[in-house]
mmCIF file of C-alpha atoms in Angstrom:
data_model
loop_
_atom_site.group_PDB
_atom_site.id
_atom_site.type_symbol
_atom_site.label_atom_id
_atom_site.label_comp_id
_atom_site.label_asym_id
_atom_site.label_seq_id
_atom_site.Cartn_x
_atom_site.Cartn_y
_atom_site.Cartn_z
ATOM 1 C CA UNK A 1 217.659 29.256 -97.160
ATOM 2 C CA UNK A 2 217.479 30.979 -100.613
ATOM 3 C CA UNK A 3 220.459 32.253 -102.719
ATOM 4 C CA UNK A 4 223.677 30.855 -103.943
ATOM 5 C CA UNK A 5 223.461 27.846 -101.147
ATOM 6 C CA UNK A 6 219.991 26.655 -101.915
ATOM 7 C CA UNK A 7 219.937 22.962 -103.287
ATOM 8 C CA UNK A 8 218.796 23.853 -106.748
ATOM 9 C CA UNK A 9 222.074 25.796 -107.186
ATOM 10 C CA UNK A 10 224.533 23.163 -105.378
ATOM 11 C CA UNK A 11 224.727 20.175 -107.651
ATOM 12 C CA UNK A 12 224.486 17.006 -106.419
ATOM 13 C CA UNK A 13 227.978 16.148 -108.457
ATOM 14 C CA UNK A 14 229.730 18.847 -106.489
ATOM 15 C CA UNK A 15 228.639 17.886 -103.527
ATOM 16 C CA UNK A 16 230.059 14.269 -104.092
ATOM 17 C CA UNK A 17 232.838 15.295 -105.460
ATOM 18 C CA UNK A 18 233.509 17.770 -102.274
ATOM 19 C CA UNK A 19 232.762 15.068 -99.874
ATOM 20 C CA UNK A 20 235.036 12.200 -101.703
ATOM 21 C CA UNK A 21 237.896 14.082 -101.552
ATOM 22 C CA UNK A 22 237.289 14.821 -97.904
ATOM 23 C CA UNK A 23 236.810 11.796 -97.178
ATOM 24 C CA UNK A 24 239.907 10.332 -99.157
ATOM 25 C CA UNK A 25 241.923 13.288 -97.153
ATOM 26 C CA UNK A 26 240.484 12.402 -93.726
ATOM 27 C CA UNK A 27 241.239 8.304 -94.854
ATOM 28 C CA UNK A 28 244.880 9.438 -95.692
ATOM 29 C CA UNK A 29 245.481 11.302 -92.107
ATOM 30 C CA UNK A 30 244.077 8.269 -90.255
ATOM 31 C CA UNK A 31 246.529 5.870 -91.914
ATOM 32 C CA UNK A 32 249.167 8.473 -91.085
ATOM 33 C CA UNK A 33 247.867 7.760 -87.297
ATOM 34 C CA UNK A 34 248.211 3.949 -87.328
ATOM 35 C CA UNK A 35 251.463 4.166 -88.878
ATOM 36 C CA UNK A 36 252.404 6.231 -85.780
ATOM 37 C CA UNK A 37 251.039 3.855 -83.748
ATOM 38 C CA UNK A 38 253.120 0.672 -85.000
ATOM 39 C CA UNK A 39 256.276 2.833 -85.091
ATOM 40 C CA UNK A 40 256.125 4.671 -81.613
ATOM 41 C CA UNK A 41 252.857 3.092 -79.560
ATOM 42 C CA UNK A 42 250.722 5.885 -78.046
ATOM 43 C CA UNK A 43 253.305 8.034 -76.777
ATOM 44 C CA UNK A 44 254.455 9.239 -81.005
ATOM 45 C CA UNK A 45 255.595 12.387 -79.847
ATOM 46 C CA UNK A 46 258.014 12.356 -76.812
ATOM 47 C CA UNK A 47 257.888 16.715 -76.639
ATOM 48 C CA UNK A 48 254.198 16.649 -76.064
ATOM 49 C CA UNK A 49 251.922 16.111 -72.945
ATOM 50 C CA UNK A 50 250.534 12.637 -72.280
ATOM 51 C CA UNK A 51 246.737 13.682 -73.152
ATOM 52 C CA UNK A 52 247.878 15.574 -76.448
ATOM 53 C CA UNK A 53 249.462 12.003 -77.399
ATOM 54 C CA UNK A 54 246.165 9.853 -76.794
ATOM 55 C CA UNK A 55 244.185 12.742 -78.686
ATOM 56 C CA UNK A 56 246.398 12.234 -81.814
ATOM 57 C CA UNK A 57 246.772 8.295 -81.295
ATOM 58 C CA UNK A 58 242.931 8.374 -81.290
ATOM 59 C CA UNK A 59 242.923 10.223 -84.952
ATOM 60 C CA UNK A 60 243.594 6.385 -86.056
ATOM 61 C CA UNK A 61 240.224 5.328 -85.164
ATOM 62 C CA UNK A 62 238.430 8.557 -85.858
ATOM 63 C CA UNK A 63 239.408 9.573 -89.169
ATOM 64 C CA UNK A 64 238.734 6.265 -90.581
ATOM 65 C CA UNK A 65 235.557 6.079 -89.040
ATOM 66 C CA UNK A 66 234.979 9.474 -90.399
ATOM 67 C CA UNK A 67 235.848 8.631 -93.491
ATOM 68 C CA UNK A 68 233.616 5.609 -94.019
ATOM 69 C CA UNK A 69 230.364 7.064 -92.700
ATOM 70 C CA UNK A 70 231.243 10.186 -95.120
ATOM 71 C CA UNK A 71 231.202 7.623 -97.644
ATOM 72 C CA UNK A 72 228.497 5.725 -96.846
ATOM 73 C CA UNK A 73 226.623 9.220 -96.718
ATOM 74 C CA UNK A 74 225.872 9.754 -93.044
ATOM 75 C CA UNK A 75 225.249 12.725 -91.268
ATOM 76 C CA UNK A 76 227.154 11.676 -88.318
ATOM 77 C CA UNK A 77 229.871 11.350 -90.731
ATOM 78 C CA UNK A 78 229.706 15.031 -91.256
ATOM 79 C CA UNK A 79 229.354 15.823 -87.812
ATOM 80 C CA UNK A 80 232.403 13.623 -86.872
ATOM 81 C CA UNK A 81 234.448 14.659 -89.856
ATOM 82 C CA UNK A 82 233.911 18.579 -88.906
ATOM 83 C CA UNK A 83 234.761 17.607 -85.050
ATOM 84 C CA UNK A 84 237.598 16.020 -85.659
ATOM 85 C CA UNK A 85 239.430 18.742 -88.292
ATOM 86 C CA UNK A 86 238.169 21.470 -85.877
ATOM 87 C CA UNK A 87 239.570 19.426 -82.724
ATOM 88 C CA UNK A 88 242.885 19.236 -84.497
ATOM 89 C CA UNK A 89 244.014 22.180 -85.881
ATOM 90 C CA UNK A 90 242.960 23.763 -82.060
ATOM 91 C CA UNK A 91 245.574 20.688 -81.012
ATOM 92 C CA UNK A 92 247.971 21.429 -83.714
ATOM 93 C CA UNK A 93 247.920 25.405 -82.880
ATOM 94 C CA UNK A 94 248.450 24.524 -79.228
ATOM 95 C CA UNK A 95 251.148 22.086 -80.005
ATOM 96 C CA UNK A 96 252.911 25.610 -82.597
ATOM 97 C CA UNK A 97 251.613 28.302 -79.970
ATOM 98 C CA UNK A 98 252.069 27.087 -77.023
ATOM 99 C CA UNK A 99 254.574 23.774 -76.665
ATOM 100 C CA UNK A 100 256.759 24.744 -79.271
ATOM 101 C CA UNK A 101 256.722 28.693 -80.034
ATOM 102 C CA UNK A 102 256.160 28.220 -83.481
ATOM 103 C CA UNK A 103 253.947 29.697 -85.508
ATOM 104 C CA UNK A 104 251.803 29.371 -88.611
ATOM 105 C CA UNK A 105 254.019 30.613 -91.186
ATOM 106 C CA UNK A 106 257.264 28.482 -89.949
ATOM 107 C CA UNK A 107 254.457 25.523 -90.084
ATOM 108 C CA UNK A 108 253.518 23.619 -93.572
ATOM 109 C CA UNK A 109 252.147 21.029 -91.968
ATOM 110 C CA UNK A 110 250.218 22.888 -89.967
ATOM 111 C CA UNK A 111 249.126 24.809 -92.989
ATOM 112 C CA UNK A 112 247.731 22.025 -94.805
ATOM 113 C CA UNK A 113 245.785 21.316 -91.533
ATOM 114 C CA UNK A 114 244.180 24.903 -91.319
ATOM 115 C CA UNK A 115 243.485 24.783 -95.225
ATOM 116 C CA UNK A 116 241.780 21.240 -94.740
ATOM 117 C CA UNK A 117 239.944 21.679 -91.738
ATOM 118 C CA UNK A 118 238.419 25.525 -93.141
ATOM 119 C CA UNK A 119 237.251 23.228 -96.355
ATOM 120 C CA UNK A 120 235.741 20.553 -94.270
ATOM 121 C CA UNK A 121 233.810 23.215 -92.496
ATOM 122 C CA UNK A 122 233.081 25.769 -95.193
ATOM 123 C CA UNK A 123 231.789 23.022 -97.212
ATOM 124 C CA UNK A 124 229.631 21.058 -94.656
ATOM 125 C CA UNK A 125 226.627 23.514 -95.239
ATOM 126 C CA UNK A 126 226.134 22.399 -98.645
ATOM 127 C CA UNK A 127 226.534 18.454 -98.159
ATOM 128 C CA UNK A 128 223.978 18.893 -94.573
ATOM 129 C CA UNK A 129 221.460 20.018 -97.285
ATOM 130 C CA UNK A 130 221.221 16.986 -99.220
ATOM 131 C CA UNK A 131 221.104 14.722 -95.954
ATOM 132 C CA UNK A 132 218.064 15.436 -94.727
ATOM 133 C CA UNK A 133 217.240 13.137 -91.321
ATOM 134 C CA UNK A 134 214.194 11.343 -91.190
ATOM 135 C CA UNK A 135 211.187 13.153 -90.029
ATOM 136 C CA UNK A 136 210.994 13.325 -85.812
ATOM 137 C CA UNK A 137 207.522 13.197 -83.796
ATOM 138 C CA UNK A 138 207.052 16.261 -80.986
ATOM 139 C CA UNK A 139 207.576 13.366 -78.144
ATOM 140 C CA UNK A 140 210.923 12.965 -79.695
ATOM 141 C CA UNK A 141 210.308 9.789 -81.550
ATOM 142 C CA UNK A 142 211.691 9.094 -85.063
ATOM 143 C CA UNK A 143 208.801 8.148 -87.450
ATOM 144 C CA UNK A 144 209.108 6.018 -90.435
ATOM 145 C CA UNK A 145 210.602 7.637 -93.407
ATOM 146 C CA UNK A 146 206.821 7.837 -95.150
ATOM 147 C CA UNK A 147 205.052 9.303 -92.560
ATOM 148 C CA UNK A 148 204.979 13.059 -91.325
ATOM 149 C CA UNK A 149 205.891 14.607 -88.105
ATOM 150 C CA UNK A 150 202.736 16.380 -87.826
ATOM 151 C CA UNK A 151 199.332 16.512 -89.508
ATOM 152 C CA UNK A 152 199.371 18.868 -92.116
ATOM 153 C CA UNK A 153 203.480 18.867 -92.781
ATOM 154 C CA UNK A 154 205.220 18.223 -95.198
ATOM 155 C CA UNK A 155 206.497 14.548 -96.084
ATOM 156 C CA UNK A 156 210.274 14.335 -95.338
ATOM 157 C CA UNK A 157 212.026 11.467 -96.773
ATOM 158 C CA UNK A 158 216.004 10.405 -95.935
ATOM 159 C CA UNK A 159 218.264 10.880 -98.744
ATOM 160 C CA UNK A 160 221.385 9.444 -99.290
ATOM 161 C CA UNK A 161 224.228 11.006 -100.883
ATOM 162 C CA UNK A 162 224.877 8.647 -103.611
#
């Protein structure tokens, strides 16, 4: 990929910075989760279905799993924390749209989510780049971080983020 979203361009700094902050944010909603679990068990919300309460009860492990393997710099962290904003703003719009015939605009808290969850996403490009996986054989076997996938290609080392 060339352009304004090649590595060269994206400094490493930003991309830390980007990802801290996420990460911090994503930390922030998961503690927000366990609080909701001492103070109401898994049922927090008494208007909502049954399965909509377990989804949001199990925000309390995922964001703070999220969180850490975003800081530890792990791709699955990445993966996980772009599931789980994407999962819950569709969750949170249901919960507006359909349970409660709300909307966006009457929302702020919904807001924040739509705003957080579009930056988690938008931004994921640009950290992917800088956490390149190790190298994998054509049988579908990972190869030591030295070695090459092929003959003749080039050497692919794992990076971390910081």
């Amino acid at each position: 990929m060339s352009g304004w979203t090649s590595r060269r361009r994206t400094p490493r700094s930003a991309v830390v910075v980007v990802w801290v902050i996420a990460a911090v944010l994503i930390l922030v909603g998961g503690v927000a989760r366990v609080v909701d679990l001492v103070r109401h068990g898994l049922w927090p919300y008494g208007w909502a279905p049954g399965w909509l309460n377990l989804y949001w009860s199990s925000l309390a492990v995922l964001d703070p799993l999220a969180a850490v393997l975003l800081l530890r710099g792990k791709r699955i962290g990445l993966d996980l924390a772009c599931g789980v904003m994407v999962t819950d703003l569709a969750a949170n719009l249901y919960a507006a749209y359909g349970l409660r015939d709300s909307g966006l605009l009457a929302e702020p808290g919904l807001q924040r989510i739509a705003v957080f969850a579009l930056f988690v996403v938008a931004s994921a490009p640009f950290v992917r780049r800088w956490l390149v996986e190790e190298p994998v054989t054509p049988a579908g076997y990972r190869s030591g971080p030295a070695t090459a996938s092929r003959p003749g290609s080039p050497r692919r080392r794992r990076r971390r983020l910081w």
